[in-house]
Coordinates of C-alpha atoms in Angstrom, one line a residue:
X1 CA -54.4 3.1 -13.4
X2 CA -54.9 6.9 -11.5
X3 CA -56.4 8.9 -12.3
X4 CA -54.5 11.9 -15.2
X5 CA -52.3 13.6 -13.6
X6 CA -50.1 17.0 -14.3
X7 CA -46.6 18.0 -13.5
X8 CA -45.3 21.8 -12.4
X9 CA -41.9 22.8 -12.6
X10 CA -40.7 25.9 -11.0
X11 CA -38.0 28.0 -12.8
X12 CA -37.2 30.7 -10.2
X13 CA -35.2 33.2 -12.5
X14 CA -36.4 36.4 -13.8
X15 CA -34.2 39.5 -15.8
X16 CA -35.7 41.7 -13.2
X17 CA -38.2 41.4 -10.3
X18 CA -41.0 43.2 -10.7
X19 CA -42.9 45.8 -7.7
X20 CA -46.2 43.6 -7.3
X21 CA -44.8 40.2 -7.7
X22 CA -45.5 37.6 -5.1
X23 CA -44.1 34.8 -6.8
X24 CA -40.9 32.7 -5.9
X25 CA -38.7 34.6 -8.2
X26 CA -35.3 36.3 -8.5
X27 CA -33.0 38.6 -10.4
X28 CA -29.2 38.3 -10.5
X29 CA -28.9 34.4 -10.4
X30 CA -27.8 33.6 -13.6
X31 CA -24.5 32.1 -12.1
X32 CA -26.9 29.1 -10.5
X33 CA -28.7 28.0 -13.5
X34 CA -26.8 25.1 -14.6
X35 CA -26.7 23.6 -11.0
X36 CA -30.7 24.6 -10.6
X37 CA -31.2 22.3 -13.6
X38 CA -29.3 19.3 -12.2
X39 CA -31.4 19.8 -9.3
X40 CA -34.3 19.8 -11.0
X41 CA -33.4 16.6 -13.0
X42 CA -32.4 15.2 -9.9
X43 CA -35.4 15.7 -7.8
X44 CA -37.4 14.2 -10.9
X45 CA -35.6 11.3 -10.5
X46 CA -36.7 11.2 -6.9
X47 CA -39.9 12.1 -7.0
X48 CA -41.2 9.5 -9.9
X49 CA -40.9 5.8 -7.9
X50 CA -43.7 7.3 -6.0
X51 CA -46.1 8.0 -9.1
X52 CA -45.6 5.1 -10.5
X53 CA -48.9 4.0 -12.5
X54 CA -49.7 7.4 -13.1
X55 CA -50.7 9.2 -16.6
X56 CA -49.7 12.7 -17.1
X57 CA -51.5 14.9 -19.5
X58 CA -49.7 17.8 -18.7
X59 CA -46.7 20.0 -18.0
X60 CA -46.3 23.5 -16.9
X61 CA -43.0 25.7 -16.5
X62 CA -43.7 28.8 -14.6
X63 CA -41.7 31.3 -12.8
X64 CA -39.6 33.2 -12.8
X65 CA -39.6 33.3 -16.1
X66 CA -38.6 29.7 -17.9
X67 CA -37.1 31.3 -20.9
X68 CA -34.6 33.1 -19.1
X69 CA -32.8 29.4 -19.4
X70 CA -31.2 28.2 -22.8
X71 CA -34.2 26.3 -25.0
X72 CA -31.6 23.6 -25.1
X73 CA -31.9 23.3 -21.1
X74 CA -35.8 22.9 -21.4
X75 CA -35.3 20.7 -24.2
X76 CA -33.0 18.0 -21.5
X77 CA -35.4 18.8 -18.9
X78 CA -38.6 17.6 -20.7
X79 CA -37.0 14.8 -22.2
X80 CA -36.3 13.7 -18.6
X81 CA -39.8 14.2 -17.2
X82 CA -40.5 12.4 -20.3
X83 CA -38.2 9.3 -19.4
X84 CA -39.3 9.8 -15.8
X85 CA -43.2 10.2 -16.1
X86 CA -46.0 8.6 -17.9
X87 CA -46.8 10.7 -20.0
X88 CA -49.1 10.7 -22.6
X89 CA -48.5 11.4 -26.2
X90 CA -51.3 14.7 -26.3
X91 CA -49.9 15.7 -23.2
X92 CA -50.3 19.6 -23.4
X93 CA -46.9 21.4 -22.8
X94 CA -46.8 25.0 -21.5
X95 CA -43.9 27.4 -20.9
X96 CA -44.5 30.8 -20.0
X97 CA -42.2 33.2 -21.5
X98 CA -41.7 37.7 -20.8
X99 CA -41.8 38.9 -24.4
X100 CA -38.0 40.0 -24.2
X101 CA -36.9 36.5 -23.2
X102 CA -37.7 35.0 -26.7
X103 CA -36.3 35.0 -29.9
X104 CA -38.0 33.3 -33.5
X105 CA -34.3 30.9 -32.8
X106 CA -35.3 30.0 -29.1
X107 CA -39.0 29.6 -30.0
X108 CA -38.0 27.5 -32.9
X109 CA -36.3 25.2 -30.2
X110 CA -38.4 25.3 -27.7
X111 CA -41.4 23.6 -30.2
X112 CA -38.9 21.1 -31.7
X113 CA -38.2 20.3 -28.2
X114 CA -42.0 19.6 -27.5
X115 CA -43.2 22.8 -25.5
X116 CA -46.2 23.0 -28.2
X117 CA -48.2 25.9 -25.8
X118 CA -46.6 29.2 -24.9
X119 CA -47.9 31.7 -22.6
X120 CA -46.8 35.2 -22.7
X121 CA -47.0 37.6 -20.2
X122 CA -48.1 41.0 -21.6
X123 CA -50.1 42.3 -18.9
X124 CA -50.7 45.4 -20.6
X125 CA -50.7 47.6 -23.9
X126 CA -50.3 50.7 -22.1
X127 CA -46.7 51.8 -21.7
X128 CA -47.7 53.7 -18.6
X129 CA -49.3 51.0 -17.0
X130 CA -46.2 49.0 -17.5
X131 CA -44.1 51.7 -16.1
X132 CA -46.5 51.3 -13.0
X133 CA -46.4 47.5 -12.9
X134 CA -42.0 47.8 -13.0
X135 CA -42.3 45.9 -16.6
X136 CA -39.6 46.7 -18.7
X137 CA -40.6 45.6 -21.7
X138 CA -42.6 47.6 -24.6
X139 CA -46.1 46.8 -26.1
X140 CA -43.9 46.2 -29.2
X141 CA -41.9 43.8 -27.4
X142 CA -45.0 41.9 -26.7
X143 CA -46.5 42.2 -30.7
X144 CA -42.7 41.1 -31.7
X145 CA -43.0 37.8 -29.4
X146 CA -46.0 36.9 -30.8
X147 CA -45.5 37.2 -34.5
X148 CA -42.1 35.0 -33.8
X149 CA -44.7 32.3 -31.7
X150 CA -46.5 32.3 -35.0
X151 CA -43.4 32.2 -37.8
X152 CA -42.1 29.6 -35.6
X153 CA -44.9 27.2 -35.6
X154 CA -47.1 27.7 -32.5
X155 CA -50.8 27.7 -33.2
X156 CA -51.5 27.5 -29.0
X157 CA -50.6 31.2 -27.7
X158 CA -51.9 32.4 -24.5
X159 CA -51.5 36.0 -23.6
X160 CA -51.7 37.3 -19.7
X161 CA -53.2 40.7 -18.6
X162 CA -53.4 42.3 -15.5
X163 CA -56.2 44.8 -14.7
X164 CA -56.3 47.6 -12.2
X165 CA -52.9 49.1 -12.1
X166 CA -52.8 52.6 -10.8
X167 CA -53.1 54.8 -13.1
X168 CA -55.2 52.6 -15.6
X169 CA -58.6 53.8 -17.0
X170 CA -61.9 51.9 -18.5
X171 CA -60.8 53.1 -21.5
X172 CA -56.8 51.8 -21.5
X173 CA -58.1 48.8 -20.5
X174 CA -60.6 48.5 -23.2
X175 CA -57.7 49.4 -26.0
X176 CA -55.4 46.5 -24.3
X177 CA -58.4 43.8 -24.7
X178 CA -58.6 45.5 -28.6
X179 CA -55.0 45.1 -28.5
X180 CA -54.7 41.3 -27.4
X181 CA -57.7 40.5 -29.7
X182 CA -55.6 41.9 -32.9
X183 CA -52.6 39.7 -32.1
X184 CA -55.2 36.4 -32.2
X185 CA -54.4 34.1 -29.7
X186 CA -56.1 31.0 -28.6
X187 CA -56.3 31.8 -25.0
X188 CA -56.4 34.8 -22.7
X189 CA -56.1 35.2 -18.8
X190 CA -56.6 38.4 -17.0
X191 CA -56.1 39.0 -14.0
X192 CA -57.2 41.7 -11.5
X193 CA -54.1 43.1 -10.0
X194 CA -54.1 42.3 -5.8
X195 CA -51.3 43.5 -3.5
X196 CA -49.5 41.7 -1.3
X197 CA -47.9 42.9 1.7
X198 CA -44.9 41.4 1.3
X199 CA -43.9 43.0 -2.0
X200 CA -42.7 46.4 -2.9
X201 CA -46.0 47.9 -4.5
X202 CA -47.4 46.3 -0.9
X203 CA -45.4 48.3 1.1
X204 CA -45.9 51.8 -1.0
X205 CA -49.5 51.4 -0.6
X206 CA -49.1 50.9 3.1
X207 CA -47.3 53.7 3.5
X208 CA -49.4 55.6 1.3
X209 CA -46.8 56.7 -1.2
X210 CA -49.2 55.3 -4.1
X211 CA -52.9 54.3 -3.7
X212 CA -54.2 50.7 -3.9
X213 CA -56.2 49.5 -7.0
X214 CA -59.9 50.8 -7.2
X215 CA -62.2 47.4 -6.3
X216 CA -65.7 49.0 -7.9
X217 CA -63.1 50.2 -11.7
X218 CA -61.6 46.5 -11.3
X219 CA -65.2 45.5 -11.1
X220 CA -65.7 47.7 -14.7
X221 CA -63.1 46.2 -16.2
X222 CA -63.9 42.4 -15.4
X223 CA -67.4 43.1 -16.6
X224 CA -66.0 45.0 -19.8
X225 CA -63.3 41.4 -20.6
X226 CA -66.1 39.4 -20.1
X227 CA -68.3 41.4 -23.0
X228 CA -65.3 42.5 -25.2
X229 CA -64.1 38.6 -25.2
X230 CA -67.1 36.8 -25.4
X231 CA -68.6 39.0 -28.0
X232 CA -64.9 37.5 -30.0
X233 CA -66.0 34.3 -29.4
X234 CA -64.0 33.5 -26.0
X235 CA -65.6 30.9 -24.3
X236 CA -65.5 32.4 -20.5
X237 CA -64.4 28.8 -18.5
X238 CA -63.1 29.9 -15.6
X239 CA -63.1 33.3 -14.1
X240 CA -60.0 34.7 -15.3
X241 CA -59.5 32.4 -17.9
X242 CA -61.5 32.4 -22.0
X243 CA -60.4 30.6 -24.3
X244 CA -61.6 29.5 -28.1
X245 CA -63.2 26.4 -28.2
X246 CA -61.1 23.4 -28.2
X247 CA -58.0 25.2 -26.3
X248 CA -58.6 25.8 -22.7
X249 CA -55.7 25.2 -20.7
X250 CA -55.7 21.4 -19.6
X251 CA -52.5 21.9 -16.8
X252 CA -54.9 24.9 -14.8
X253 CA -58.0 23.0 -15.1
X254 CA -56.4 20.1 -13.1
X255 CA -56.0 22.9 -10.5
X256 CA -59.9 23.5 -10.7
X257 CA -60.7 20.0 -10.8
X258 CA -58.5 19.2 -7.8
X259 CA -56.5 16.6 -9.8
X260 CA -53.2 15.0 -9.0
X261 CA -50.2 17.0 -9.7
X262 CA -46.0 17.0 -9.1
X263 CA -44.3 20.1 -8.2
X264 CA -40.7 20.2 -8.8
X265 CA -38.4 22.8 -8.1
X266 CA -37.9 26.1 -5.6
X267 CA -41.4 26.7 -3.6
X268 CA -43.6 24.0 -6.0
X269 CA -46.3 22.7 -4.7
X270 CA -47.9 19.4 -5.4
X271 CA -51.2 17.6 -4.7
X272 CA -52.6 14.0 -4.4
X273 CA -55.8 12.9 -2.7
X274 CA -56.6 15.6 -0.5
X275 CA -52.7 16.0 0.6
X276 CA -51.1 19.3 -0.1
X277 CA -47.4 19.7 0.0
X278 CA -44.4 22.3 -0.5
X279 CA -40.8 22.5 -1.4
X280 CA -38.6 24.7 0.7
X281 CA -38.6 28.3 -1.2
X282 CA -34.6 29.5 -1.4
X283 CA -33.2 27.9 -4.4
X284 CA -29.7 27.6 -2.4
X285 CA -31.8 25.2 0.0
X286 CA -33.4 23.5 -2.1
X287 CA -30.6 22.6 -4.6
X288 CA -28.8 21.6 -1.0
X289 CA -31.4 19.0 0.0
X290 CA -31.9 17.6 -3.8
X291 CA -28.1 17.0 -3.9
X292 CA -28.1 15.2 -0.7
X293 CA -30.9 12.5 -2.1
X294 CA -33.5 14.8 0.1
X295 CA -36.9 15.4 -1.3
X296 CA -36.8 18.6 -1.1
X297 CA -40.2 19.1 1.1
X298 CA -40.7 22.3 3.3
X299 CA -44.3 21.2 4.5
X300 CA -47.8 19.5 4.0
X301 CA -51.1 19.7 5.3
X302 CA -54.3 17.3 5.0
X303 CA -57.6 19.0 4.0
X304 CA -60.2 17.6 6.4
X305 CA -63.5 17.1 5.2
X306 CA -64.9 20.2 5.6
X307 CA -61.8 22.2 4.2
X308 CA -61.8 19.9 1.0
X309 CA -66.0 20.8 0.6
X310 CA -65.5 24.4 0.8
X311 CA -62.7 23.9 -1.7
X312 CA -64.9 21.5 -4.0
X313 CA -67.7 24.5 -4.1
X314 CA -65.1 27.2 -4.3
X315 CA -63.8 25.2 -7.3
X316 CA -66.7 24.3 -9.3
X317 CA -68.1 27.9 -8.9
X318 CA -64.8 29.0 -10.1
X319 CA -64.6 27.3 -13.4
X320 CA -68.3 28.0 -14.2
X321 CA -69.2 24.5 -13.8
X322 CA -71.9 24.7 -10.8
X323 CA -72.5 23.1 -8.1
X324 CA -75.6 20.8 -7.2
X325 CA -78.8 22.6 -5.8
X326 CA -79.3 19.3 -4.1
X327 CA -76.2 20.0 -1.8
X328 CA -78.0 22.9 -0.3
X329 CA -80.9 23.9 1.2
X330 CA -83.1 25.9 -0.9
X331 CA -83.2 28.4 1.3
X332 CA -79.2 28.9 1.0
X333 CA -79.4 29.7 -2.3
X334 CA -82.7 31.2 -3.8
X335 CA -81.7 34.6 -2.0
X336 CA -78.5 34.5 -4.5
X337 CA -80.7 33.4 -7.4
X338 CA -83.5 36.0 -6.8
X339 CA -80.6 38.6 -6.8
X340 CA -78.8 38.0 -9.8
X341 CA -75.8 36.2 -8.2
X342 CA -76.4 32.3 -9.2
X343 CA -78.6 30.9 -12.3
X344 CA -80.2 27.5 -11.3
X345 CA -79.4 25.7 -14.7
X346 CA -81.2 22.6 -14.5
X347 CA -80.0 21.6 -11.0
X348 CA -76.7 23.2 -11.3
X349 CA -76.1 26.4 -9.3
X350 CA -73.6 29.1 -11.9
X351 CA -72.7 32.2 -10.9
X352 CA -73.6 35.3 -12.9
X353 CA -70.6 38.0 -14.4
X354 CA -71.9 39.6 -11.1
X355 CA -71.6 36.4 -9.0
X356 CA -68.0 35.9 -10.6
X357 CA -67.4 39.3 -8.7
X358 CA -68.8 38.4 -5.0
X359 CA -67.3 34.4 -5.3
X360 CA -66.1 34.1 -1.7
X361 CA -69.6 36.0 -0.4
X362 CA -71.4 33.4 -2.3
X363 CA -69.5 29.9 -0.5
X364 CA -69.2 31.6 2.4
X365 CA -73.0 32.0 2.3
X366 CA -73.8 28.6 1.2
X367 CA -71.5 26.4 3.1
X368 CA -71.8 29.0 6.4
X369 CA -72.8 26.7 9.1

């Protein structure tokens, strides 16, 4: 038997797109939906002969946003995956959601149908720093979703938050972490927001019609989730990730563990012993391939050795696990320890809320050479 495995699937829809998104996602393709699920279904069909023998203990739908689709859509797709895959019976089963996408109906159907974690994307309780992120949906819109999760059974809610928007203070970050810790959830990311070039917001700050985000106020507010949630009893397991005990997300952490996972649909990508692959991003294309008994693959590459070690340290850093002293010279990594930036905890090397900050200094500087 493998080792447990996850499966991703990719729903490339979204109501709008939004100024700093990166993701594979699109607005105005409603029309494609039913023939985007058949493609889905299909590629499931093609993809399970190969991981044969294999358990799954997850599955993830991200976006896009999944529950743009009809909860009786996701119900036939995870009964596939089900039919397809191995799957185990605890397998955790995650859909993210955009607060105006849901309804106490649709969530009703989407837990009857199995999806027994939902992850909704708030990203902020400040309507001006939704304004500046392009969200178009209300901090009520986000307390609404929530109290429907709950009345319709879920006891697994994750909430997202992003950090650093323009415009955003210490202080309006601090009342959205008060916020999120009202609604009670069992999990909460945040995330610091980045630009990318290729995006909208990228493009404004290149041409310096707005400015980028502040690194040393991003820096603030990372240190300020880390005290606000752990002082509420959020276990802090990976860095953009707490979580009360018992419901850290299983599907990421088979990310951070570099485990075995299936990526169906638009741009997934999938994993298997050191092997990384990608499916070609335009949904047109990729529904074209699928429908011609293609696997829809735009690409691989094969870590070598010293690409999958940096990611190994770069990993186990990352989800506060550690890495053995023993795979370094002393002299790589007392400097860090003397300054604050790694605890040696009985053999095991952890970054410090200030080594969380520096990550890539601190494997560059330990691997360098």
């Amino acid at each position: 038997m493998s080792a447990p495995a996850g499966i991703y699937v990719h729903i490339p829809f979204c109501l709008t797109r939004c100024g700093y998104c990166d993701f594979n996602a699109y607005a105005g393709m409603d029309g494609l939906k039913p023939r985007y699920l058949a493609a889905l279904l299909r590629e499931a069909e093609l993809t399970a002969p190969g991981w044969a023998g294999t358990q799954f203990v997850s599955v993830f739908l991200g976006g896009g946003t999944p529950t743009t689709m009809e909860p009786a859509d996701l119900r036939a797709l995870l009964a596939h995956l089900r039919d397809r895959f191995e799957m185990t019976p605890d397998a955790e089963v995650t859909t993210e959601a955009n607060p105006d996408t849901v309804t106490e109906a649709s969530l009703i159907g989407l837990l009857e149908a199995g999806f027994a974690r939902l992850s909704i994307g708030a990203q902020s309780f400040d309507p001006a720093v939704l304004r500046s992120l392009e969200r178009i949906h209300q901090p009520r819109s986000v307390r609404a979703a929530v109290a429907a999760a709950r009345r319709a059974g879920f006891r697994n809610l994750s909430l997202d938050l992003i950090y650093g928007a323009n415009g955003e203070s210490l202080e309006s970050w601090r009342r959205t972490l008060d916020e999120t810790l009202s609604l009670g959830p069992e999990h909460v990311s945040a995330y610091a927001l980045t630009i990318e070039p290729a995006t909208a917001l990228g493009r404004e700050v290149a041409a310096g019609e707005v400015p980028g985000p502040d690194p040393d106020l991003q820096a603030d507010m990372f240190l300020l989730a880390c005290d606000v949630l752990g002082d509420a009893g959020y276990g802090h397991y990976e860095i953009s990730n707490w979580a009360r005990p018992g419901f850290e997300c299983v599907h990421n952490l088979g990310y951070w563990e570099r485990r075995a996972y299936v990526g169906l649909g638009a741009g997934a990508h999938g994993y298997r012993d050191d092997v990384r692959w990608w499916n070609v991003r335009p949904p047109e294309t990729y529904m074209e391939k699928v429908e011609s008994g293609e696997l829809p693959i735009g690409g691989s590459e094969l870590l070598d050795p010293s690409d999958a070690y940096l990611e190994e340290v770069f990993l186990k850093l990352r989800i506060l696990q550690g890495v053995p002293a023993s795979w370094f010279d002393a002299g790589r990594y007392e400097p860090y320890v003397q300054s604050g930036l790694l605890v040696d905890d009985l053999g095991q090397l952890v970054p410090t809320e200030r080594g969380m900050l520096l990550l890539n200094e601190l494997v560059l500087g330990l691997t360098a050479g």
